[in-house]
């Protein structure tokens, strides 16, 4: 029924609602028995269905897919630029949810004030009309602006990673994790960066920089770490043995048993659960030092 009413024009629905509000007043004051007053109450509520208009949000409804794909830095820059444009879009105040609440309270207080000083006996039914009339303004037809704040924050935190000067034999490859909305359009949700060798290096595959978010006393805080991928377990053991200033942890090998991961991360004791920009610079410098040693080999 709600869907059928929403197919009519707004002017027609406003006229029908105004007529129903008027009829509810007439029914209430012209009929004394309880059934008549109940009918007046139902008539006053009917415009809620007639005026119904669903709100919208710019947040995509994803499918829960997780597809990591390599992209260029131009794609990363375009996401940042698009986010800036989204943030600059101004939504008229009357499309914001609950923006009419102050006006509703003002109207109710005005009516109560009017009754208290006019000598007219107060009738609670008189408040039903303004309350029901304002409900469409409170809950219908709103616009919620959304932009990928977490993704943008992640990209900014990765800045020391993608702005670093790499050894000649390595290149930067950004990766985005894509989902799809109900229309099938791709939606970027997460990001990571990989340093890959331009030419094969014996025993070494690549290094991934991965960002997670921890819950701190003041909200979510970033925690960034590196995962070095080796094709030779002996080389991984050698790097782990010489690891200094960081926690180095061996991860399980891949399903095919050909990749041997080594995690390099900062100590999480104390405030270590929060990776600062200086921490990231230090981690990147340490990883690049290792890459240079691989390049020599």
PDB file of C-alpha atoms in Angstrom:
ATOM      1  CA  UNK A   1       0.000   0.000   0.000  1.00  0.00           C
ATOM      2  CA  UNK A   2       2.814   2.388   0.884  1.00  0.00           C
ATOM      3  CA  UNK A   3       4.435   1.640  -2.447  1.00  0.00           C
ATOM      4  CA  UNK A   4       1.207   2.422  -4.320  1.00  0.00           C
ATOM      5  CA  UNK A   5       0.778   5.806  -2.615  1.00  0.00           C
ATOM      6  CA  UNK A   6       4.376   6.815  -3.338  1.00  0.00           C
ATOM      7  CA  UNK A   7       3.693   6.495  -7.074  1.00  0.00           C
ATOM      8  CA  UNK A   8       1.397   9.539  -6.948  1.00  0.00           C
ATOM      9  CA  UNK A   9       2.710  13.080  -7.215  1.00  0.00           C
ATOM     10  CA  UNK A  10       3.681  14.967  -4.063  1.00  0.00           C
ATOM     11  CA  UNK A  11       1.060  17.697  -4.572  1.00  0.00           C
ATOM     12  CA  UNK A  12      -1.767  15.155  -4.826  1.00  0.00           C
ATOM     13  CA  UNK A  13      -0.609  13.390  -1.674  1.00  0.00           C
ATOM     14  CA  UNK A  14      -0.326  16.672   0.237  1.00  0.00           C
ATOM     15  CA  UNK A  15      -3.881  17.646  -0.769  1.00  0.00           C
ATOM     16  CA  UNK A  16      -5.268  14.246   0.251  1.00  0.00           C
ATOM     17  CA  UNK A  17      -3.414  14.438   3.573  1.00  0.00           C
ATOM     18  CA  UNK A  18      -4.729  17.939   4.298  1.00  0.00           C
ATOM     19  CA  UNK A  19      -8.274  16.729   3.635  1.00  0.00           C
ATOM     20  CA  UNK A  20      -7.802  13.762   5.977  1.00  0.00           C
ATOM     21  CA  UNK A  21      -6.422  15.994   8.747  1.00  0.00           C
ATOM     22  CA  UNK A  22      -9.479  18.241   8.394  1.00  0.00           C
ATOM     23  CA  UNK A  23     -11.819  15.258   8.463  1.00  0.00           C
ATOM     24  CA  UNK A  24     -10.175  13.962  11.641  1.00  0.00           C
ATOM     25  CA  UNK A  25     -10.850  17.299  13.380  1.00  0.00           C
ATOM     26  CA  UNK A  26     -14.474  17.280  12.273  1.00  0.00           C
ATOM     27  CA  UNK A  27     -14.967  13.687  13.400  1.00  0.00           C
ATOM     28  CA  UNK A  28     -13.431  14.311  16.790  1.00  0.00           C
ATOM     29  CA  UNK A  29     -15.452  17.418  17.636  1.00  0.00           C
ATOM     30  CA  UNK A  30     -18.736  16.416  16.022  1.00  0.00           C
ATOM     31  CA  UNK A  31     -18.968  12.864  17.367  1.00  0.00           C
ATOM     32  CA  UNK A  32     -19.056  12.252  21.103  1.00  0.00           C
ATOM     33  CA  UNK A  33     -18.900   8.477  21.377  1.00  0.00           C
ATOM     34  CA  UNK A  34     -15.630   6.573  21.670  1.00  0.00           C
ATOM     35  CA  UNK A  35     -15.822   4.819  18.288  1.00  0.00           C
ATOM     36  CA  UNK A  36     -16.092   8.167  16.500  1.00  0.00           C
ATOM     37  CA  UNK A  37     -13.043   9.530  18.273  1.00  0.00           C
ATOM     38  CA  UNK A  38     -11.092   6.380  17.503  1.00  0.00           C
ATOM     39  CA  UNK A  39     -12.027   6.822  13.846  1.00  0.00           C
ATOM     40  CA  UNK A  40     -10.789  10.417  14.053  1.00  0.00           C
ATOM     41  CA  UNK A  41      -7.477   9.191  15.449  1.00  0.00           C
ATOM     42  CA  UNK A  42      -7.067   6.615  12.652  1.00  0.00           C
ATOM     43  CA  UNK A  43      -7.912   9.261  10.065  1.00  0.00           C
ATOM     44  CA  UNK A  44      -5.190  11.524  11.468  1.00  0.00           C
ATOM     45  CA  UNK A  45      -2.647   8.711  11.115  1.00  0.00           C
ATOM     46  CA  UNK A  46      -3.572   7.819   7.525  1.00  0.00           C
ATOM     47  CA  UNK A  47      -1.429  10.603   5.966  1.00  0.00           C
ATOM     48  CA  UNK A  48       1.661   8.871   7.378  1.00  0.00           C
ATOM     49  CA  UNK A  49       1.162   6.181   4.748  1.00  0.00           C
ATOM     50  CA  UNK A  50       0.087   8.571   2.017  1.00  0.00           C
ATOM     51  CA  UNK A  51       3.097  10.874   2.458  1.00  0.00           C
ATOM     52  CA  UNK A  52       5.620   8.063   2.834  1.00  0.00           C
ATOM     53  CA  UNK A  53       8.811   8.646   0.856  1.00  0.00           C
ATOM     54  CA  UNK A  54      11.893   6.483   1.499  1.00  0.00           C
ATOM     55  CA  UNK A  55      15.172   8.111   2.423  1.00  0.00           C
ATOM     56  CA  UNK A  56      18.340   7.508   0.456  1.00  0.00           C
ATOM     57  CA  UNK A  57      21.994   7.077   1.325  1.00  0.00           C
ATOM     58  CA  UNK A  58      25.085   7.294  -0.859  1.00  0.00           C
ATOM     59  CA  UNK A  59      26.531   4.268   0.966  1.00  0.00           C
ATOM     60  CA  UNK A  60      26.645   1.294  -1.435  1.00  0.00           C
ATOM     61  CA  UNK A  61      24.980  -1.950  -0.373  1.00  0.00           C
ATOM     62  CA  UNK A  62      27.750  -4.447  -0.981  1.00  0.00           C
ATOM     63  CA  UNK A  63      27.609  -8.182  -1.558  1.00  0.00           C
ATOM     64  CA  UNK A  64      30.418  -9.159   0.807  1.00  0.00           C
ATOM     65  CA  UNK A  65      32.925 -10.002  -1.933  1.00  0.00           C
ATOM     66  CA  UNK A  66      36.666  -9.613  -1.313  1.00  0.00           C
ATOM     67  CA  UNK A  67      38.632  -9.346  -4.537  1.00  0.00           C
ATOM     68  CA  UNK A  68      42.174  -7.968  -4.339  1.00  0.00           C
ATOM     69  CA  UNK A  69      43.334  -6.435  -7.619  1.00  0.00           C
ATOM     70  CA  UNK A  70      46.501  -4.552  -8.594  1.00  0.00           C
ATOM     71  CA  UNK A  71      45.918  -0.928  -9.575  1.00  0.00           C
ATOM     72  CA  UNK A  72      48.011   2.102 -10.451  1.00  0.00           C
ATOM     73  CA  UNK A  73      48.763   5.101  -8.261  1.00  0.00           C
ATOM     74  CA  UNK A  74      46.530   7.086 -10.608  1.00  0.00           C
ATOM     75  CA  UNK A  75      43.623   4.986  -9.333  1.00  0.00           C
ATOM     76  CA  UNK A  76      44.609   5.733  -5.736  1.00  0.00           C
ATOM     77  CA  UNK A  77      44.833   9.452  -6.535  1.00  0.00           C
ATOM     78  CA  UNK A  78      41.416   9.371  -8.218  1.00  0.00           C
ATOM     79  CA  UNK A  79      39.841   7.858  -5.077  1.00  0.00           C
ATOM     80  CA  UNK A  80      41.308  10.649  -2.951  1.00  0.00           C
ATOM     81  CA  UNK A  81      40.087  13.284  -5.440  1.00  0.00           C
ATOM     82  CA  UNK A  82      36.606  11.763  -5.574  1.00  0.00           C
ATOM     83  CA  UNK A  83      36.437  11.738  -1.792  1.00  0.00           C
ATOM     84  CA  UNK A  84      37.276  15.454  -1.712  1.00  0.00           C
ATOM     85  CA  UNK A  85      34.469  16.147  -4.178  1.00  0.00           C
ATOM     86  CA  UNK A  86      32.003  14.088  -2.134  1.00  0.00           C
ATOM     87  CA  UNK A  87      32.890  15.936   1.070  1.00  0.00           C
ATOM     88  CA  UNK A  88      32.365  19.281  -0.666  1.00  0.00           C
ATOM     89  CA  UNK A  89      28.823  18.388  -1.783  1.00  0.00           C
ATOM     90  CA  UNK A  90      26.309  20.311   0.326  1.00  0.00           C
ATOM     91  CA  UNK A  91      22.980  18.685   1.124  1.00  0.00           C
ATOM     92  CA  UNK A  92      20.122  21.149   1.835  1.00  0.00           C
ATOM     93  CA  UNK A  93      19.412  21.171   5.564  1.00  0.00           C
ATOM     94  CA  UNK A  94      15.788  20.055   5.148  1.00  0.00           C
ATOM     95  CA  UNK A  95      16.996  16.748   3.652  1.00  0.00           C
ATOM     96  CA  UNK A  96      18.934  15.901   6.809  1.00  0.00           C
ATOM     97  CA  UNK A  97      17.261  13.376   9.144  1.00  0.00           C
ATOM     98  CA  UNK A  98      15.592  14.857  12.243  1.00  0.00           C
ATOM     99  CA  UNK A  99      16.268  18.448  11.167  1.00  0.00           C
ATOM    100  CA  UNK A 100      12.615  19.295  11.865  1.00  0.00           C
ATOM    101  CA  UNK A 101      12.707  18.148  15.503  1.00  0.00           C
ATOM    102  CA  UNK A 102      13.368  21.680  16.892  1.00  0.00           C
ATOM    103  CA  UNK A 103      10.441  23.018  14.866  1.00  0.00           C
ATOM    104  CA  UNK A 104       8.180  20.272  16.190  1.00  0.00           C
ATOM    105  CA  UNK A 105       9.085  21.048  19.808  1.00  0.00           C
ATOM    106  CA  UNK A 106       8.566  24.747  19.156  1.00  0.00           C
ATOM    107  CA  UNK A 107       5.099  24.088  17.739  1.00  0.00           C
ATOM    108  CA  UNK A 108       4.105  21.833  20.652  1.00  0.00           C
ATOM    109  CA  UNK A 109       5.296  24.338  23.258  1.00  0.00           C
ATOM    110  CA  UNK A 110       3.492  27.103  21.390  1.00  0.00           C
ATOM    111  CA  UNK A 111       0.219  25.163  21.450  1.00  0.00           C
ATOM    112  CA  UNK A 112       0.610  24.357  25.151  1.00  0.00           C
ATOM    113  CA  UNK A 113       1.368  28.012  25.864  1.00  0.00           C
ATOM    114  CA  UNK A 114      -1.666  29.080  23.829  1.00  0.00           C
ATOM    115  CA  UNK A 115      -4.007  26.770  25.721  1.00  0.00           C
ATOM    116  CA  UNK A 116      -2.634  27.697  29.139  1.00  0.00           C
ATOM    117  CA  UNK A 117      -3.296  31.430  28.649  1.00  0.00           C
ATOM    118  CA  UNK A 118      -6.409  31.355  26.482  1.00  0.00           C
ATOM    119  CA  UNK A 119      -8.719  29.782  29.040  1.00  0.00           C
ATOM    120  CA  UNK A 120      -9.705  27.076  26.569  1.00  0.00           C
ATOM    121  CA  UNK A 121      -9.730  23.567  28.017  1.00  0.00           C
ATOM    122  CA  UNK A 122      -6.739  21.604  26.810  1.00  0.00           C
ATOM    123  CA  UNK A 123      -7.495  18.701  24.489  1.00  0.00           C
ATOM    124  CA  UNK A 124      -4.596  16.263  23.894  1.00  0.00           C
ATOM    125  CA  UNK A 125      -6.016  15.337  20.506  1.00  0.00           C
ATOM    126  CA  UNK A 126      -5.026  18.757  19.198  1.00  0.00           C
ATOM    127  CA  UNK A 127      -1.373  17.655  19.438  1.00  0.00           C
ATOM    128  CA  UNK A 128      -1.879  14.599  17.238  1.00  0.00           C
ATOM    129  CA  UNK A 129      -2.180  16.691  14.096  1.00  0.00           C
ATOM    130  CA  UNK A 130       1.161  18.560  14.363  1.00  0.00           C
ATOM    131  CA  UNK A 131       2.963  15.434  15.558  1.00  0.00           C
ATOM    132  CA  UNK A 132       1.710  13.246  12.705  1.00  0.00           C
ATOM    133  CA  UNK A 133       2.185  16.081  10.216  1.00  0.00           C
ATOM    134  CA  UNK A 134       5.845  16.426  11.216  1.00  0.00           C
ATOM    135  CA  UNK A 135       6.673  12.710  11.127  1.00  0.00           C
ATOM    136  CA  UNK A 136       7.149  12.745   7.319  1.00  0.00           C
ATOM    137  CA  UNK A 137       9.577  15.659   7.727  1.00  0.00           C
ATOM    138  CA  UNK A 138      11.426  13.771  10.473  1.00  0.00           C
ATOM    139  CA  UNK A 139      11.792  10.349   8.884  1.00  0.00           C
ATOM    140  CA  UNK A 140      10.831  10.517   5.201  1.00  0.00           C
ATOM    141  CA  UNK A 141      12.815  11.684   2.196  1.00  0.00           C
ATOM    142  CA  UNK A 142      16.148  12.199   3.986  1.00  0.00           C
ATOM    143  CA  UNK A 143      19.556  12.048   2.281  1.00  0.00           C
ATOM    144  CA  UNK A 144      22.549  10.615   4.118  1.00  0.00           C
ATOM    145  CA  UNK A 145      25.916  11.512   2.643  1.00  0.00           C
ATOM    146  CA  UNK A 146      28.519   8.776   2.907  1.00  0.00           C
ATOM    147  CA  UNK A 147      32.093   8.556   1.767  1.00  0.00           C
ATOM    148  CA  UNK A 148      34.766   5.857   2.348  1.00  0.00           C
ATOM    149  CA  UNK A 149      36.415   7.531   5.334  1.00  0.00           C
ATOM    150  CA  UNK A 150      38.247   4.396   6.526  1.00  0.00           C
ATOM    151  CA  UNK A 151      39.694   3.733   3.066  1.00  0.00           C
ATOM    152  CA  UNK A 152      40.854   7.348   2.738  1.00  0.00           C
ATOM    153  CA  UNK A 153      42.410   7.235   6.212  1.00  0.00           C
ATOM    154  CA  UNK A 154      44.234   4.043   5.270  1.00  0.00           C
ATOM    155  CA  UNK A 155      45.629   5.573   2.079  1.00  0.00           C
ATOM    156  CA  UNK A 156      46.920   8.575   4.015  1.00  0.00           C
ATOM    157  CA  UNK A 157      48.580   6.334   6.601  1.00  0.00           C
ATOM    158  CA  UNK A 158      50.325   4.413   3.814  1.00  0.00           C
ATOM    159  CA  UNK A 159      51.932   7.638   2.533  1.00  0.00           C
ATOM    160  CA  UNK A 160      55.454   6.751   3.818  1.00  0.00           C
ATOM    161  CA  UNK A 161      55.138   3.410   2.010  1.00  0.00           C
ATOM    162  CA  UNK A 162      54.169   4.662  -1.444  1.00  0.00           C
ATOM    163  CA  UNK A 163      56.340   7.793  -1.336  1.00  0.00           C
ATOM    164  CA  UNK A 164      59.566   5.959  -0.404  1.00  0.00           C
ATOM    165  CA  UNK A 165      62.476   5.784  -2.848  1.00  0.00           C
ATOM    166  CA  UNK A 166      62.899   2.106  -3.725  1.00  0.00           C
ATOM    167  CA  UNK A 167      65.991   0.269  -4.887  1.00  0.00           C
ATOM    168  CA  UNK A 168      66.385   0.260  -8.657  1.00  0.00           C
ATOM    169  CA  UNK A 169      65.287  -3.355  -8.988  1.00  0.00           C
ATOM    170  CA  UNK A 170      61.948  -2.850  -7.163  1.00  0.00           C
ATOM    171  CA  UNK A 171      58.642  -1.254  -8.068  1.00  0.00           C
ATOM    172  CA  UNK A 172      55.570  -0.230  -6.092  1.00  0.00           C
ATOM    173  CA  UNK A 173      52.280  -2.035  -6.796  1.00  0.00           C
ATOM    174  CA  UNK A 174      49.121  -0.764  -5.032  1.00  0.00           C
ATOM    175  CA  UNK A 175      46.328  -3.259  -4.427  1.00  0.00           C
ATOM    176  CA  UNK A 176      42.673  -2.473  -3.764  1.00  0.00           C
ATOM    177  CA  UNK A 177      40.126  -4.842  -2.296  1.00  0.00           C
ATOM    178  CA  UNK A 178      36.930  -4.538  -4.284  1.00  0.00           C
ATOM    179  CA  UNK A 179      33.372  -5.486  -3.462  1.00  0.00           C
ATOM    180  CA  UNK A 180      30.290  -5.068  -5.662  1.00  0.00           C
ATOM    181  CA  UNK A 181      27.046  -3.272  -4.966  1.00  0.00           C
ATOM    182  CA  UNK A 182      23.619  -4.610  -5.914  1.00  0.00           C
ATOM    183  CA  UNK A 183      23.975  -3.077  -9.384  1.00  0.00           C
ATOM    184  CA  UNK A 184      27.217  -4.944  -9.994  1.00  0.00           C
ATOM    185  CA  UNK A 185      29.428  -1.859  -9.792  1.00  0.00           C
ATOM    186  CA  UNK A 186      32.800  -2.334  -8.083  1.00  0.00           C
ATOM    187  CA  UNK A 187      33.298  -0.637  -4.712  1.00  0.00           C
ATOM    188  CA  UNK A 188      36.841  -0.169  -3.308  1.00  0.00           C
ATOM    189  CA  UNK A 189      36.955  -1.065   0.391  1.00  0.00           C
ATOM    190  CA  UNK A 190      40.553  -1.645   1.457  1.00  0.00           C
ATOM    191  CA  UNK A 191      44.101  -1.019   0.279  1.00  0.00           C
ATOM    192  CA  UNK A 192      47.586  -2.461   0.649  1.00  0.00           C
ATOM    193  CA  UNK A 193      50.928  -1.824  -1.033  1.00  0.00           C
ATOM    194  CA  UNK A 194      53.494  -4.291  -2.338  1.00  0.00           C
ATOM    195  CA  UNK A 195      57.132  -3.911  -3.289  1.00  0.00           C
ATOM    196  CA  UNK A 196      57.872  -6.340  -6.117  1.00  0.00           C
ATOM    197  CA  UNK A 197      61.219  -7.043  -7.806  1.00  0.00           C
ATOM    198  CA  UNK A 198      61.460  -6.072 -11.462  1.00  0.00           C
ATOM    199  CA  UNK A 199      63.680  -9.104 -12.046  1.00  0.00           C
ATOM    200  CA  UNK A 200      63.598 -12.412 -10.213  1.00  0.00           C
ATOM    201  CA  UNK A 201      65.592 -12.565  -6.987  1.00  0.00           C
ATOM    202  CA  UNK A 202      66.638 -16.000  -5.832  1.00  0.00           C
ATOM    203  CA  UNK A 203      64.688 -17.018  -2.738  1.00  0.00           C
ATOM    204  CA  UNK A 204      62.587 -13.846  -2.538  1.00  0.00           C
ATOM    205  CA  UNK A 205      59.136 -13.002  -3.910  1.00  0.00           C
ATOM    206  CA  UNK A 206      57.846  -9.640  -2.606  1.00  0.00           C
ATOM    207  CA  UNK A 207      56.968  -7.635   0.497  1.00  0.00           C
ATOM    208  CA  UNK A 208      53.459  -6.566   1.443  1.00  0.00           C
ATOM    209  CA  UNK A 209      52.557  -3.690   3.734  1.00  0.00           C
ATOM    210  CA  UNK A 210      49.276  -4.416   5.482  1.00  0.00           C
ATOM    211  CA  UNK A 211      47.221  -2.124   7.698  1.00  0.00           C
ATOM    212  CA  UNK A 212      44.814  -3.206  10.424  1.00  0.00           C
ATOM    213  CA  UNK A 213      42.867  -1.154  12.946  1.00  0.00           C
ATOM    214  CA  UNK A 214      43.025  -1.674  16.711  1.00  0.00           C
ATOM    215  CA  UNK A 215      40.570  -0.383  19.284  1.00  0.00           C
ATOM    216  CA  UNK A 216      42.390   2.095  21.511  1.00  0.00           C
ATOM    217  CA  UNK A 217      41.187   4.179  24.472  1.00  0.00           C
ATOM    218  CA  UNK A 218      40.306   7.024  22.085  1.00  0.00           C
ATOM    219  CA  UNK A 219      38.882   4.948  19.262  1.00  0.00           C
ATOM    220  CA  UNK A 220      40.345   3.024  16.342  1.00  0.00           C
ATOM    221  CA  UNK A 221      44.079   3.387  15.735  1.00  0.00           C
ATOM    222  CA  UNK A 222      46.178   2.055  12.832  1.00  0.00           C
ATOM    223  CA  UNK A 223      48.649  -0.796  13.101  1.00  0.00           C
ATOM    224  CA  UNK A 224      50.851  -1.351  10.057  1.00  0.00           C
ATOM    225  CA  UNK A 225      53.230  -4.246   9.496  1.00  0.00           C
ATOM    226  CA  UNK A 226      55.222  -5.839   6.678  1.00  0.00           C
ATOM    227  CA  UNK A 227      55.006  -9.382   5.345  1.00  0.00           C
ATOM    228  CA  UNK A 228      58.053 -10.590   3.425  1.00  0.00           C
ATOM    229  CA  UNK A 229      57.318 -13.487   1.087  1.00  0.00           C
ATOM    230  CA  UNK A 230      60.168 -15.880   0.380  1.00  0.00           C
ATOM    231  CA  UNK A 231      60.501 -18.794  -1.996  1.00  0.00           C
ATOM    232  CA  UNK A 232      63.414 -20.174   0.018  1.00  0.00           C
ATOM    233  CA  UNK A 233      62.853 -21.111   3.671  1.00  0.00           C
ATOM    234  CA  UNK A 234      66.591 -20.895   4.392  1.00  0.00           C
ATOM    235  CA  UNK A 235      66.686 -17.252   3.303  1.00  0.00           C
ATOM    236  CA  UNK A 236      63.695 -16.572   5.532  1.00  0.00           C
ATOM    237  CA  UNK A 237      65.511 -18.145   8.489  1.00  0.00           C
ATOM    238  CA  UNK A 238      68.573 -16.020   7.754  1.00  0.00           C
ATOM    239  CA  UNK A 239      66.550 -12.781   7.727  1.00  0.00           C
ATOM    240  CA  UNK A 240      64.684 -13.772  10.871  1.00  0.00           C
ATOM    241  CA  UNK A 241      67.923 -14.548  12.713  1.00  0.00           C
ATOM    242  CA  UNK A 242      69.329 -11.128  11.861  1.00  0.00           C
ATOM    243  CA  UNK A 243      66.099  -9.269  12.686  1.00  0.00           C
ATOM    244  CA  UNK A 244      66.807  -6.357  15.040  1.00  0.00           C
ATOM    245  CA  UNK A 245      64.459  -3.848  16.651  1.00  0.00           C
ATOM    246  CA  UNK A 246      61.303  -5.589  15.442  1.00  0.00           C
ATOM    247  CA  UNK A 247      59.284  -8.686  16.169  1.00  0.00           C
ATOM    248  CA  UNK A 248      59.809 -11.201  13.363  1.00  0.00           C
ATOM    249  CA  UNK A 249      57.301 -14.043  13.162  1.00  0.00           C
ATOM    250  CA  UNK A 250      57.115 -16.979  10.806  1.00  0.00           C
ATOM    251  CA  UNK A 251      53.684 -17.495   9.296  1.00  0.00           C
ATOM    252  CA  UNK A 252      52.339 -20.710   7.868  1.00  0.00           C
ATOM    253  CA  UNK A 253      53.339 -21.406   4.290  1.00  0.00           C
ATOM    254  CA  UNK A 254      50.829 -21.020   1.485  1.00  0.00           C
ATOM    255  CA  UNK A 255      48.577 -23.817   0.286  1.00  0.00           C
ATOM    256  CA  UNK A 256      51.049 -24.859  -2.393  1.00  0.00           C
ATOM    257  CA  UNK A 257      53.945 -24.793   0.091  1.00  0.00           C
ATOM    258  CA  UNK A 258      56.076 -22.628  -2.198  1.00  0.00           C
ATOM    259  CA  UNK A 259      55.763 -19.306  -0.339  1.00  0.00           C
ATOM    260  CA  UNK A 260      57.320 -18.763   3.102  1.00  0.00           C
ATOM    261  CA  UNK A 261      55.966 -15.614   4.838  1.00  0.00           C
ATOM    262  CA  UNK A 262      57.833 -13.628   7.485  1.00  0.00           C
ATOM    263  CA  UNK A 263      55.996 -10.907   9.419  1.00  0.00           C
ATOM    264  CA  UNK A 264      57.992  -7.888  10.598  1.00  0.00           C
ATOM    265  CA  UNK A 265      56.131  -5.699  13.057  1.00  0.00           C
ATOM    266  CA  UNK A 266      56.674  -3.419  16.020  1.00  0.00           C
ATOM    267  CA  UNK A 267      56.200  -4.540  19.607  1.00  0.00           C
ATOM    268  CA  UNK A 268      52.594  -4.099  20.745  1.00  0.00           C
ATOM    269  CA  UNK A 269      53.419  -3.596  24.433  1.00  0.00           C
ATOM    270  CA  UNK A 270      52.595  -0.203  25.936  1.00  0.00           C
ATOM    271  CA  UNK A 271      51.508   2.142  23.150  1.00  0.00           C
ATOM    272  CA  UNK A 272      52.910  -0.161  20.466  1.00  0.00           C
ATOM    273  CA  UNK A 273      49.453  -1.186  19.303  1.00  0.00           C
ATOM    274  CA  UNK A 274      49.303   2.215  17.580  1.00  0.00           C
ATOM    275  CA  UNK A 275      51.579   2.684  14.548  1.00  0.00           C
ATOM    276  CA  UNK A 276      52.531   6.342  14.165  1.00  0.00           C
ATOM    277  CA  UNK A 277      53.849   7.968  11.014  1.00  0.00           C
ATOM    278  CA  UNK A 278      57.388   7.897  12.433  1.00  0.00           C
ATOM    279  CA  UNK A 279      56.989   4.179  13.149  1.00  0.00           C
ATOM    280  CA  UNK A 280      56.000   3.596   9.533  1.00  0.00           C
ATOM    281  CA  UNK A 281      58.977   5.576   8.231  1.00  0.00           C
ATOM    282  CA  UNK A 282      61.288   3.436  10.375  1.00  0.00           C
ATOM    283  CA  UNK A 283      59.652   0.196   9.249  1.00  0.00           C
ATOM    284  CA  UNK A 284      59.854   1.194   5.577  1.00  0.00           C
ATOM    285  CA  UNK A 285      63.526   2.152   5.966  1.00  0.00           C
ATOM    286  CA  UNK A 286      64.268  -1.201   7.595  1.00  0.00           C
ATOM    287  CA  UNK A 287      62.485  -3.119   4.830  1.00  0.00           C
ATOM    288  CA  UNK A 288      64.256  -1.136   2.098  1.00  0.00           C
ATOM    289  CA  UNK A 289      67.574  -1.957   3.750  1.00  0.00           C
ATOM    290  CA  UNK A 290      66.670  -5.646   3.454  1.00  0.00           C
ATOM    291  CA  UNK A 291      65.602  -5.207  -0.173  1.00  0.00           C
ATOM    292  CA  UNK A 292      68.956  -3.655  -1.014  1.00  0.00           C
ATOM    293  CA  UNK A 293      70.695  -6.692   0.408  1.00  0.00           C
ATOM    294  CA  UNK A 294      68.513  -8.925  -1.780  1.00  0.00           C
ATOM    295  CA  UNK A 295      69.333  -6.822  -4.795  1.00  0.00           C
ATOM    296  CA  UNK A 296      73.046  -7.296  -4.147  1.00  0.00           C
ATOM    297  CA  UNK A 297      72.585 -11.039  -3.994  1.00  0.00           C
TER     298      UNK A 297
END
